[in-house]
Coordinates of C-alpha atoms in Angstrom, one line a residue:
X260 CA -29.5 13.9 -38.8
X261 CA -26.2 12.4 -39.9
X262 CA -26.9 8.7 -41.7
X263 CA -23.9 7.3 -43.5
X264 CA -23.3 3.5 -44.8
X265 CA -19.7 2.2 -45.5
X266 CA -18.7 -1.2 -47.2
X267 CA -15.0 -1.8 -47.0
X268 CA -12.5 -3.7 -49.7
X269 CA -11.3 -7.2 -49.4
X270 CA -9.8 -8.4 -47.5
X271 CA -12.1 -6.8 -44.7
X272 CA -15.2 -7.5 -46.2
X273 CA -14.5 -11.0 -45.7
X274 CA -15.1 -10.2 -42.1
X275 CA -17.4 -7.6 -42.6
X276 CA -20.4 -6.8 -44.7
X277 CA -21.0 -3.0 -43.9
X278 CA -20.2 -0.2 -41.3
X279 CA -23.4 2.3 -40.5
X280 CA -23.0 5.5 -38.4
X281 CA -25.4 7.8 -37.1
X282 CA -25.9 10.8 -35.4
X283 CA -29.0 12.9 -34.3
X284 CA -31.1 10.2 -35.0
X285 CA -35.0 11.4 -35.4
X286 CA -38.1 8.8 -35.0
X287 CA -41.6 9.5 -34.0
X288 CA -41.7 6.0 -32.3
X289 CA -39.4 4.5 -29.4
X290 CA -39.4 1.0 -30.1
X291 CA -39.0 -1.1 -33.2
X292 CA -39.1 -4.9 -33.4
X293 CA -36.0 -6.2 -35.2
X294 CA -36.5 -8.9 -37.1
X295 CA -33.4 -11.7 -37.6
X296 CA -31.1 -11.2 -40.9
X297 CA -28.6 -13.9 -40.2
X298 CA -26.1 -11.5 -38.7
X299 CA -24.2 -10.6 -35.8
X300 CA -23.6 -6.7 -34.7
X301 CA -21.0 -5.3 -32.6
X302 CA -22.2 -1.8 -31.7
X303 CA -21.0 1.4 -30.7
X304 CA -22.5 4.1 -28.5
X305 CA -21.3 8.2 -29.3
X306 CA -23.6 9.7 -27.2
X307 CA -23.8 8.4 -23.5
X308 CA -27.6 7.6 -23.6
X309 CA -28.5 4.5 -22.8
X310 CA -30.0 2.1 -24.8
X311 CA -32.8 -1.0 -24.0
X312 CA -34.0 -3.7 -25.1
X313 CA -37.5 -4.8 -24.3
X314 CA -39.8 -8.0 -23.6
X315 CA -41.4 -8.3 -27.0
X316 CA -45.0 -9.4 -25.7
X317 CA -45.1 -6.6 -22.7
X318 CA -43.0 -4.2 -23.8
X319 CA -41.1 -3.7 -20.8
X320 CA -37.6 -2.6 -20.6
X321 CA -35.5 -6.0 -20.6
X322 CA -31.6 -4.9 -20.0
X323 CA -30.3 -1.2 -20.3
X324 CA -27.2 -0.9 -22.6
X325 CA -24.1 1.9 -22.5
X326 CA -20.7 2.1 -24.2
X327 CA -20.6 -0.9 -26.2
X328 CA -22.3 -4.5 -27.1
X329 CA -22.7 -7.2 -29.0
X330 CA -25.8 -8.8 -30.6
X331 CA -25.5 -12.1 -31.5
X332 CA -27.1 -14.8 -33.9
X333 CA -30.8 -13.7 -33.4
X334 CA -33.3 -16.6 -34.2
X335 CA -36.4 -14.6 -33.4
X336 CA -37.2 -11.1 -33.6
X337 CA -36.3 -9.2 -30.4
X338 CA -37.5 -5.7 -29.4
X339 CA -35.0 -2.6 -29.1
X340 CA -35.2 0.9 -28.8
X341 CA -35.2 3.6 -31.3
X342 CA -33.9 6.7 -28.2
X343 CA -34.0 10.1 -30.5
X344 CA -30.6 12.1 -30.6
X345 CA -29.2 8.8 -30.6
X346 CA -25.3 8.4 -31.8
X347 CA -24.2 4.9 -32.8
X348 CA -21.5 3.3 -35.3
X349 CA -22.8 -0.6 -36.1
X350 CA -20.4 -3.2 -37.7
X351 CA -22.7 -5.3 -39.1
X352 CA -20.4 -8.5 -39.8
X353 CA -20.3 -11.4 -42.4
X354 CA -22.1 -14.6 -41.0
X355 CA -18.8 -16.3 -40.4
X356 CA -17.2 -12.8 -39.4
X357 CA -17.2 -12.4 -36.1
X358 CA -15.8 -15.6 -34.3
X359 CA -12.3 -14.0 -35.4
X360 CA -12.7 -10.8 -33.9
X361 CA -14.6 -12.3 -30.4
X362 CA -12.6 -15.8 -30.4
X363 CA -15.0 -17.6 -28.7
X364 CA -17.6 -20.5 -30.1
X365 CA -20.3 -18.2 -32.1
X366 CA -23.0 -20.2 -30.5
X367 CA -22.4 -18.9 -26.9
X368 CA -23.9 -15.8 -28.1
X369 CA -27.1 -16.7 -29.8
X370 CA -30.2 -14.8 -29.0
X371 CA -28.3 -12.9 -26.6
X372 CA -27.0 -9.0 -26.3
X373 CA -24.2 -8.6 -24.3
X374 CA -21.9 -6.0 -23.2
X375 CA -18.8 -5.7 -25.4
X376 CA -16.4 -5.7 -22.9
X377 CA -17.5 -9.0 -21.3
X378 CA -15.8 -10.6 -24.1
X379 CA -13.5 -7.8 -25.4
X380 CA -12.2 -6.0 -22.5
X381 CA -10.4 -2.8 -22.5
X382 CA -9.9 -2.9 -25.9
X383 CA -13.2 -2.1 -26.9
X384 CA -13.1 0.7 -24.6
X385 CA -10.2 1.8 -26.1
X386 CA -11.7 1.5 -29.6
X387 CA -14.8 3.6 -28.5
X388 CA -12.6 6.7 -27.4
X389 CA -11.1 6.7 -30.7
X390 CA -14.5 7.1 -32.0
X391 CA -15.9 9.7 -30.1
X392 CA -12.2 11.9 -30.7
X393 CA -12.8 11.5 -34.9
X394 CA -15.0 14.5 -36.3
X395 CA -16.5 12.7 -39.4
X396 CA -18.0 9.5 -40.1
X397 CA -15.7 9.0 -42.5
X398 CA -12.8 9.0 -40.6
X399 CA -14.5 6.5 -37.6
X400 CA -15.0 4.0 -40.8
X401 CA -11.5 4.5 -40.7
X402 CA -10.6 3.7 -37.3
X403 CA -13.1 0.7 -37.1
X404 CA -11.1 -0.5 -40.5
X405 CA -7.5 -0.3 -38.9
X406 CA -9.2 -2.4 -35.9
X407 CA -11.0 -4.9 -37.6
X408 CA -7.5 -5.3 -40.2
X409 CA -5.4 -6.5 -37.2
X410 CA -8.0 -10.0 -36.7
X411 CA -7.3 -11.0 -40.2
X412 CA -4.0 -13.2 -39.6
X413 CA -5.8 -15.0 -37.1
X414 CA -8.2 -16.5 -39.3
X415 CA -8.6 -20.3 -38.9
X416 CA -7.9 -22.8 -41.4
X417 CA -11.6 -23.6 -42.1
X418 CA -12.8 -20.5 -42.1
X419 CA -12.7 -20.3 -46.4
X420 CA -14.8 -23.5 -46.1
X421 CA -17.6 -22.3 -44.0
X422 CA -17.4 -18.2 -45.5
X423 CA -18.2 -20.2 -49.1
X424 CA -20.8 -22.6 -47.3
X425 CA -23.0 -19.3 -46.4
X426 CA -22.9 -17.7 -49.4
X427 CA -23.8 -21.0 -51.3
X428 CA -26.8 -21.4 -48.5
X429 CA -27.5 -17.5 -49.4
X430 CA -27.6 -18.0 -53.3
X431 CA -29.4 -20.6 -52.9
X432 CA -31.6 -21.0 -49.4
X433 CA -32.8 -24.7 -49.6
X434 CA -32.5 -27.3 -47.4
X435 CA -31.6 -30.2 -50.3
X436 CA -28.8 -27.8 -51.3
X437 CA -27.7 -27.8 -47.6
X438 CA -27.3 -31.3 -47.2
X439 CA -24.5 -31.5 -50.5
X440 CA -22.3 -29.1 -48.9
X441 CA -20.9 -31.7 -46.3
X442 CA -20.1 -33.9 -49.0
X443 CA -18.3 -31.2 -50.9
X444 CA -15.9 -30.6 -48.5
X445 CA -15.1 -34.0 -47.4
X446 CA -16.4 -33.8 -43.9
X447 CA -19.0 -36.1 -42.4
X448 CA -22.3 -34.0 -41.8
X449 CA -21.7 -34.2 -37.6
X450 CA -18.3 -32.3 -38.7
X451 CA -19.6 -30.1 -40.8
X452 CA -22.7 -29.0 -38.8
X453 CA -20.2 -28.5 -35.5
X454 CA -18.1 -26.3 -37.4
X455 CA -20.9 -23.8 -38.7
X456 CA -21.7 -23.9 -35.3
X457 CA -19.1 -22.8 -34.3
X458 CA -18.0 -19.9 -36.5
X459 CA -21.5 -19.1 -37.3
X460 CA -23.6 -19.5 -34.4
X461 CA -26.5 -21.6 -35.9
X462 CA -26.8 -24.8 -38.0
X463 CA -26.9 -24.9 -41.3
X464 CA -30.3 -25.9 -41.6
X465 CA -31.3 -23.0 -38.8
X466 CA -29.4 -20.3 -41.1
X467 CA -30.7 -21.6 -44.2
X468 CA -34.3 -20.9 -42.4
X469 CA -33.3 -17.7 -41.8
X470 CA -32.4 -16.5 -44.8
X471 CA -34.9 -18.1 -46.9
X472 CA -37.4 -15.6 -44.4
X473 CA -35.3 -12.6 -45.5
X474 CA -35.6 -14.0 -49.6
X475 CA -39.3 -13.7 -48.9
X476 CA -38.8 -9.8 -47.2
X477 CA -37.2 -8.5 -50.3
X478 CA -40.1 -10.0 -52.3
X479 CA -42.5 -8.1 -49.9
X480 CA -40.1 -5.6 -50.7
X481 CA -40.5 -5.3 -54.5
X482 CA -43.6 -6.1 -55.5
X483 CA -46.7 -3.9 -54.7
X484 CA -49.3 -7.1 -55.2
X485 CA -48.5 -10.5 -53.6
X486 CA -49.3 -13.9 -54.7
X487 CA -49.0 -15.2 -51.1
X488 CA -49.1 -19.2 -52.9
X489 CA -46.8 -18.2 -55.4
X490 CA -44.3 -16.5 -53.0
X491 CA -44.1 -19.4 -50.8
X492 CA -42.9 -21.7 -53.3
X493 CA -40.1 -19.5 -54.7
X494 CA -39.0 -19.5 -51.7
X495 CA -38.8 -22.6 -51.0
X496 CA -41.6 -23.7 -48.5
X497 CA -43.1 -27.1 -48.6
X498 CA -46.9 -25.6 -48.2
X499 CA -48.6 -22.1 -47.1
X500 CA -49.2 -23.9 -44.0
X501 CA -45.3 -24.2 -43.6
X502 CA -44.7 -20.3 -45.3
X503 CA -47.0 -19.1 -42.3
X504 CA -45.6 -20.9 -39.2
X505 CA -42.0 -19.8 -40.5
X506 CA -43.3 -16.4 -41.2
X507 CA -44.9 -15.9 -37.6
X508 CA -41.7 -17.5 -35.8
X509 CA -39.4 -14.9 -37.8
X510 CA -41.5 -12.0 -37.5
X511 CA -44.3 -12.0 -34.9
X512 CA -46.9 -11.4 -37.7
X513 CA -48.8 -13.5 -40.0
X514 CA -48.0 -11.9 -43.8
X515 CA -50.8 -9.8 -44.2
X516 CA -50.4 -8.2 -40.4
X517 CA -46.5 -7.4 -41.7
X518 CA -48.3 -5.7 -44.6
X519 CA -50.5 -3.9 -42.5
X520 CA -47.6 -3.3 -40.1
X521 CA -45.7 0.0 -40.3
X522 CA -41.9 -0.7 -41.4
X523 CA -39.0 1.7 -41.8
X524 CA -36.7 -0.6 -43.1
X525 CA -36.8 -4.5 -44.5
X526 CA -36.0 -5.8 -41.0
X527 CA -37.3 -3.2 -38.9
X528 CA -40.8 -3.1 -38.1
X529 CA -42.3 -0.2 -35.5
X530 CA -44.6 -1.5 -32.6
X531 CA -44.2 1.8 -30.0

């Protein structure tokens, strides 16, 4: 199996946070539950086997994916397949990232996956071919770079504004601290909330919930025994009341099932 990561320079990495491409992937399971990061994902197909997506409580095979799509802001986990020998390139962008590259309100695309070509045509097509005719991964980083590099001059003017509002809300994932960054800019909170919408996909308070769930993954993450009363409060929760309902909405688990739970990766827990 072929697993490479890929982070590219500004100005790209204003658009987006990281490149990933596979090939030959191996899994003993078929189905993971993917659990929402605050991100939207355009994705590639190398390999002409299709990919699903599934109904999270049955397990049953909700839409079948080729070629190219998009995932969009996810506010609940959703359940996708893990199809060995599997050949994919993922552009993972910034939160703010992609409504350059699709040019269309980020909220029409929340909690959906949809073909890429619905919203980028022949180009994406176009893009794919290029792919599948380059012989290393680096040189498809390469490729994707050139492509993403021709959306940069048609940035909009606010786009600063909002890129700084989600790494503020990432440094620091609390809702008081959400509320000051209307203010900051000089735009009523109404204005300010319709234009994260917009180049985002969520609210700000939404995101903010999101990525204070992820703060409390990477402490899952580090340490080896949890204070669960502790955690929550690091994190920001009002109560452990609060910490659980959030935790179950996010993830599907209460926190000690996600501990018992078997995980590959931070966001990716296996359920088949």
């Amino acid at each position: 199996m072929i697993l490479q990561f890929h982070t590219p320079a500004f100005p790209l990495n204003t658009i987006v946070d990281s490149f990933t491409f596979y090939e030959g992937l191996i899994h003993e399971h078929s189905i993971e539950r993917l659990l929402p990061d605050g991100s939207s994902n355009l994705i590639i197909e190398l390999d002409n086997i299709p990919k699903y997506t599934f109904d999270n409580d049955s397990l049953e095979v909700k839409e079948k994916y080729l070629g190219a799509w998009i995932s969009g802001m996810q506010k609940q986990f959703i359940s996708i397949g893990a199809e060995v020998g599997s050949s994919m390139l993922i552009i993972r962008f910034q939160p703010a990232g992609p409504y350059s590259v699709f040019g269309i309100p980020m909220y029409e695309l929340n909690d959906k996956v949809l073909d890429a070509d619905l919203i980028l045509g022949t180009e994406i097509r176009t893009l794919r071919d290029q792919l599948l005719g380059a012989p290393t991964g680096t040189e498809k980083f390469n490729i994707v770079e050139q492509w993403i590099g021709s959306f940069l001059k048609e940035q909009p003017h606010s786009i600063d504004m909002i890129r700084y509002a989600t790494k503020e809300i990432s440094k620091n994932p609390t809702l008081k601290h959400v509320k000051t960054l209307s203010d900051r800019f000089g735009y009523s909170q109404k204005q300010f909330i319709q234009l994260f919408k917009t180049q985002v996909g969520l609210t700000p308070k939404y995101f903010q919930r999101i990525i204070r769930f992820n703060k409390v993954l990477e402490e899952l993450e580090a340490k080896k025994q949890v204070n669960w009363t502790r955690l929550s409060q690091d994190c920001g929760f009002y109560d452990q009341a609060h910490f659980i309902r959030e935790f179950r909405q996010f993830s599907g688990f209460n926190p000690q099932e996600f501990l018992r739970a078997e995980r590959e990766y931070k966001n990716y827990v296996i359920v088949a």
